[in-house]
Amino acid sequence: VGDNFGAGMTGGMAFVYDADQSFADHVNDESIIYQPLKSAYWERVLKGLIEEHAAETHSIFAEEILAHWTQEREKFLQICPKEMIHRIAHPLSDEVDAGPAKTA
């Protein structure tokens, strides 16, 4: 991730593997929120994307992430544009009344 990640992001969803916990140093949080995975739905989406990537590319790194999913899932951040928080079909958190995610 380079400097100013998320600047101008107005749609979609991103997942970032932040093994060294340096993402916060490179993010522009004016238009996005980011958080660890807090939703079983979005965790399944992410894992499915990694499974698809591993199948298509035979990535050893992706296979290692999947083989150690319980530990590796903790290293991912979910990024969503602030304007999309109340528009996405599934909430970012499974917690009732979790409210919008924080930006830090």
XYZ file of N, CA, C and O in Angstrom:
416
model
N 0.855 -1.179 0.000
C 0.000 0.000 0.000
C 0.893 1.231 0.000
O 1.797 1.337 0.813
N 0.600 2.130 -0.908
C 1.360 3.366 -0.969
C 0.679 4.457 -0.160
O -0.349 4.241 0.479
N 1.252 5.621 -0.148
C 0.684 6.751 0.582
C -0.650 7.163 -0.012
O -0.869 7.051 -1.216
N -1.543 7.629 0.852
C -2.825 8.208 0.456
C -3.834 7.159 -0.029
O -4.698 7.454 -0.835
N -3.717 5.919 0.472
C -4.642 4.863 0.072
C -6.069 5.280 0.389
O -6.364 5.761 1.469
N -6.955 5.092 -0.544
C -8.373 5.385 -0.353
C -8.799 6.782 -0.720
O -9.981 7.095 -0.681
N -7.859 7.637 -1.092
C -8.221 9.004 -1.462
C -9.191 8.966 -2.632
O -8.909 8.386 -3.669
N -10.357 9.513 -2.447
C -11.342 9.574 -3.511
C -12.109 8.288 -3.741
O -12.895 8.199 -4.672
N -11.911 7.279 -2.911
C -12.639 6.015 -3.083
C -14.126 6.268 -2.845
O -14.520 6.738 -1.791
N -14.948 5.973 -3.840
C -16.377 6.279 -3.733
C -17.267 5.058 -3.862
O -18.474 5.171 -3.739
N -16.723 3.914 -4.116
C -17.539 2.722 -4.244
C -16.701 1.489 -4.024
O -15.490 1.565 -3.859
N -17.356 0.359 -4.011
C -16.643 -0.895 -3.865
C -16.259 -1.207 -2.433
O -16.727 -0.570 -1.484
N -15.405 -2.174 -2.303
C -14.928 -2.654 -1.005
C -13.510 -3.132 -1.247
O -13.198 -3.648 -2.319
N -12.662 -2.973 -0.275
C -11.291 -3.470 -0.401
C -10.925 -4.222 0.864
O -11.457 -3.945 1.949
N -10.030 -5.170 0.696
C -9.453 -5.880 1.821
C -7.948 -5.743 1.688
O -7.397 -5.940 0.609
N -7.284 -5.388 2.785
C -5.841 -5.191 2.766
C -5.210 -6.134 3.783
O -5.652 -6.203 4.939
N -4.189 -6.847 3.344
C -3.407 -7.705 4.224
C -2.369 -6.819 4.887
O -1.473 -6.302 4.228
N -2.502 -6.629 6.179
C -1.673 -5.671 6.920
C -0.847 -6.399 7.975
O -0.986 -6.150 9.167
N 0.005 -7.296 7.534
C 0.779 -8.137 8.451
C 1.673 -7.321 9.382
O 1.868 -7.694 10.541
N 2.207 -6.213 8.905
C 3.112 -5.410 9.738
C 2.408 -4.233 10.424
O 3.054 -3.396 11.037
N 1.112 -4.169 10.296
C 0.286 -3.131 10.930
C 0.735 -1.719 10.575
O 0.709 -0.810 11.404
N 1.108 -1.523 9.312
C 1.559 -0.206 8.871
C 0.505 0.529 8.042
O 0.742 1.659 7.623
N -0.644 -0.103 7.813
C -1.661 0.491 6.948
C -2.050 1.891 7.414
O -2.186 2.799 6.601
N -2.228 2.081 8.702
C -2.668 3.372 9.239
C -1.723 4.509 8.848
O -2.145 5.661 8.751
N -0.472 4.189 8.576
C 0.506 5.211 8.185
C 0.341 5.652 6.732
O 0.962 6.625 6.313
N -0.475 4.933 5.970
C -0.577 5.189 4.531
C -1.990 5.492 4.061
O -2.219 5.614 2.863
N -2.914 5.600 4.970
C -4.319 5.717 4.584
C -4.784 7.172 4.590
O -4.334 7.978 5.390
N -5.670 7.475 3.672
C -6.359 8.758 3.659
C -7.774 8.462 4.140
O -8.595 7.947 3.389
N -8.063 8.762 5.384
C -9.352 8.363 5.959
C -10.440 9.432 5.838
O -11.447 9.367 6.521
N -10.253 10.372 4.932
C -11.289 11.378 4.720
C -12.536 10.777 4.084
O -13.643 11.188 4.389
N -12.353 9.802 3.200
C -13.510 9.258 2.494
C -13.763 7.780 2.762
O -14.699 7.210 2.218
N -12.936 7.152 3.596
C -13.107 5.725 3.869
C -13.068 5.421 5.358
O -12.584 6.223 6.152
N -13.592 4.260 5.693
C -13.390 3.706 7.025
C -12.615 2.407 6.832
O -12.656 1.800 5.752
N -11.910 1.992 7.844
C -11.226 0.704 7.790
C -11.277 0.074 9.161
O -11.320 0.768 10.181
N -11.323 -1.249 9.162
C -11.462 -1.983 10.410
C -11.056 -3.434 10.188
O -11.048 -3.911 9.053
N -10.767 -4.146 11.283
C -10.570 -5.594 11.157
C -11.894 -6.240 10.735
O -12.957 -5.620 10.853
N -11.836 -7.468 10.277
C -13.059 -8.183 9.919
C -13.947 -8.341 11.149
O -13.498 -8.811 12.186
N -15.205 -7.936 11.027
C -16.160 -8.022 12.131
C -17.458 -8.697 11.701
O -18.424 -8.682 12.445
N -17.480 -9.253 10.509
C -18.692 -9.840 9.959
C -18.378 -11.200 9.347
O -17.456 -11.322 8.530
N -19.154 -12.218 9.718
C -18.979 -13.549 9.134
C -19.228 -13.499 7.630
O -18.539 -14.176 6.856
N -20.187 -12.697 7.204
C -20.478 -12.574 5.775
C -19.259 -12.062 5.015
O -18.826 -12.650 4.015
N -18.698 -10.948 5.469
C -17.563 -10.361 4.753
C -16.313 -11.226 4.879
O -15.474 -11.249 3.977
N -16.185 -11.963 5.973
C -15.070 -12.906 6.090
C -15.197 -13.991 5.020
O -14.212 -14.362 4.384
N -16.404 -14.504 4.806
C -16.618 -15.509 3.754
C -16.306 -14.931 2.372
O -15.727 -15.618 1.521
N -16.695 -13.682 2.154
C -16.392 -13.033 0.870
C -14.881 -12.974 0.661
O -14.370 -13.367 -0.396
N -14.164 -12.496 1.653
C -12.712 -12.381 1.549
C -12.069 -13.741 1.333
O -11.238 -13.916 0.433
N -12.454 -14.708 2.144
C -11.859 -16.042 2.014
C -12.153 -16.617 0.634
O -11.286 -17.226 0.006
N -13.353 -16.409 0.131
C -13.695 -16.872 -1.211
C -12.831 -16.236 -2.282
O -12.415 -16.902 -3.241
N -12.555 -14.955 -2.135
C -11.687 -14.265 -3.094
C -10.272 -14.842 -3.062
O -9.643 -15.042 -4.109
N -9.789 -15.133 -1.865
C -8.440 -15.703 -1.739
C -8.419 -17.122 -2.304
O -7.467 -17.513 -2.988
N -9.475 -17.894 -2.051
C -9.567 -19.247 -2.610
C -9.571 -19.203 -4.134
O -8.886 -19.994 -4.794
N -10.323 -18.276 -4.693
C -10.370 -18.116 -6.149
C -8.999 -17.734 -6.700
O -8.545 -18.274 -7.714
N -8.345 -16.809 -6.027
C -7.005 -16.383 -6.443
C -6.034 -17.558 -6.395
O -5.253 -17.766 -7.343
N -6.075 -18.333 -5.302
C -5.177 -19.484 -5.164
C -5.422 -20.502 -6.267
O -4.471 -21.044 -6.853
N -6.684 -20.759 -6.588
C -7.020 -21.728 -7.632
C -6.567 -21.252 -9.013
O -6.082 -22.054 -9.823
N -6.716 -19.969 -9.275
C -6.374 -19.421 -10.589
C -4.869 -19.239 -10.788
O -4.368 -19.388 -11.897
N -4.168 -18.882 -9.715
C -2.751 -18.518 -9.862
C -1.788 -19.512 -9.242
O -0.582 -19.408 -9.457
N -2.315 -20.438 -8.436
C -1.472 -21.401 -7.706
C -0.498 -20.678 -6.781
O 0.622 -21.138 -6.560
N -0.952 -19.563 -6.240
C -0.129 -18.754 -5.345
C 0.163 -19.507 -4.049
O -0.752 -19.877 -3.312
N 1.427 -19.704 -3.780
C 1.832 -20.354 -2.530
C 1.470 -19.464 -1.345
O 1.038 -19.950 -0.301
N 1.620 -18.164 -1.514
C 1.278 -17.227 -0.438
C -0.207 -17.325 -0.085
O -0.571 -17.411 1.080
N -1.067 -17.331 -1.100
C -2.508 -17.460 -0.861
C -2.817 -18.795 -0.195
O -3.641 -18.868 0.728
N -2.187 -19.849 -0.635
C -2.404 -21.165 -0.036
C -1.970 -21.186 1.429
O -2.625 -21.812 2.264
N -0.882 -20.507 1.744
C -0.417 -20.416 3.135
C -1.415 -19.637 3.998
O -1.694 -20.006 5.143
N -1.941 -18.557 3.453
C -2.958 -17.789 4.179
C -4.159 -18.678 4.476
O -4.655 -18.719 5.613
N -4.615 -19.417 3.487
C -5.776 -20.291 3.673
C -5.480 -21.429 4.651
O -6.335 -21.788 5.468
N -4.280 -21.974 4.595
C -3.905 -23.071 5.486
C -3.848 -22.630 6.953
O -4.030 -23.444 7.853
N -3.616 -21.353 7.171
C -3.512 -20.809 8.532
C -4.558 -19.714 8.740
O -4.288 -18.687 9.363
N -5.742 -19.921 8.193
C -6.777 -18.896 8.152
C -7.085 -18.287 9.511
O -7.233 -17.075 9.629
N -7.189 -19.075 10.552
C -7.560 -18.553 11.872
C -6.602 -17.458 12.328
O -7.037 -16.435 12.859
N -5.319 -17.649 12.089
C -4.335 -16.627 12.469
C -4.251 -15.507 11.429
O -4.141 -14.332 11.778
N -4.273 -15.873 10.169
C -4.073 -14.896 9.094
C -5.250 -13.944 8.920
O -5.059 -12.787 8.556
N -6.460 -14.375 9.201
C -7.635 -13.511 9.045
C -7.513 -12.259 9.908
O -8.034 -11.214 9.569
N -6.801 -12.363 11.005
C -6.615 -11.233 11.916
C -5.736 -10.141 11.311
O -5.710 -9.020 11.819
N -5.022 -10.452 10.256
C -4.105 -9.495 9.627
C -4.759 -8.696 8.501
O -4.119 -7.852 7.889
N -6.041 -8.969 8.236
C -6.745 -8.269 7.172
C -7.552 -7.100 7.713
O -8.112 -7.175 8.816
N -7.611 -6.047 6.931
C -8.479 -4.914 7.206
C -9.503 -4.822 6.091
O -9.205 -5.129 4.924
N -10.691 -4.398 6.452
C -11.753 -4.185 5.472
C -11.898 -2.687 5.284
O -11.973 -1.930 6.260
N -11.937 -2.258 4.042
C -12.021 -0.840 3.716
C -13.311 -0.591 2.946
O -13.631 -1.308 2.005
N -14.040 0.437 3.374
C -15.306 0.771 2.728
C -15.425 2.291 2.643
O -15.122 2.994 3.616
N -15.868 2.804 1.501
C -16.099 4.247 1.417
C -17.194 4.653 2.412
O -18.191 3.945 2.568
N -17.006 5.769 3.059
C -17.986 6.240 4.043
C -19.375 6.380 3.438
O -20.368 6.062 4.083
N -19.437 6.818 2.192
C -20.743 7.020 1.559
C -21.479 5.706 1.310
O -22.677 5.698 1.061
N -20.782 4.581 1.383
C -21.397 3.282 1.115
C -21.861 2.556 2.373
O -22.576 1.559 2.284
N -21.488 3.038 3.548
C -21.783 2.336 4.799
C -23.247 1.935 4.898
O -23.558 0.810 5.267
N -24.143 2.816 4.584
C -25.567 2.525 4.731
C -26.201 2.036 3.432
O -27.411 1.852 3.367
N -25.391 1.809 2.423
C -25.895 1.339 1.123
C -25.570 -0.127 0.851
O -26.188 -0.731 -0.010
N -24.571 -0.659 1.525
C -24.178 -2.038 1.242
C -25.226 -3.008 1.779
O -25.908 -2.735 2.756
N -25.346 -4.135 1.099
C -26.392 -5.114 1.425
C -26.170 -5.795 2.766
O -27.130 -6.211 3.420
N -24.931 -5.911 3.191
C -24.613 -6.577 4.457
C -23.810 -5.624 5.329
O -22.857 -5.006 4.850
N -24.156 -5.516 6.605
C -23.411 -4.607 7.496
C -21.960 -5.047 7.663
O -21.627 -6.213 7.442
N -21.139 -4.105 8.063
C -19.716 -4.390 8.259
C -19.444 -5.141 9.550
O -18.358 -5.662 9.748
N -20.426 -5.203 10.424
C -20.255 -5.881 11.708
C -21.470 -6.746 12.014
O -22.594 -6.381 11.678
N -21.234 -7.874 12.642
C -22.326 -8.742 13.084
C -22.938 -8.261 14.396
O -23.970 -8.766 14.813
N -22.301 -7.305 15.049
C -22.801 -6.779 16.319
C -24.074 -5.976 16.081
O -24.150 -5.166 15.163
N -25.061 -6.206 16.912
C -26.288 -5.423 16.856
C -25.958 -4.028 17.348
O -25.219 -3.845 18.297
N -26.464 -3.009 16.667
C -26.211 -1.615 17.054
C -24.722 -1.280 17.092
O -24.293 -0.507 17.927
N -23.963 -1.867 16.209
C -22.529 -1.585 16.195
C -22.243 -0.168 15.736
O -21.219 0.395 16.066
N -23.165 0.394 14.971
C -22.947 1.747 14.455
C -21.893 1.739 13.379
O -21.318 0.709 13.058
N -21.618 2.883 12.801
C -20.605 2.943 11.749
C -19.227 2.626 12.298
O -18.930 2.895 13.460
N -18.418 2.047 11.463
C -17.054 1.720 11.860
C -16.263 2.994 12.070
O -16.572 4.034 11.525
N -15.229 2.893 12.849
C -14.393 4.059 13.086
C -13.322 4.166 12.014
O -13.097 3.233 11.264
N -12.681 5.282 11.948
C -11.686 5.512 10.915
C -10.274 5.346 11.436
O -9.332 5.733 10.782
N -10.104 4.779 12.581
C -8.746 4.588 13.075
C -8.553 3.232 13.672
O -9.410 2.469 13.861
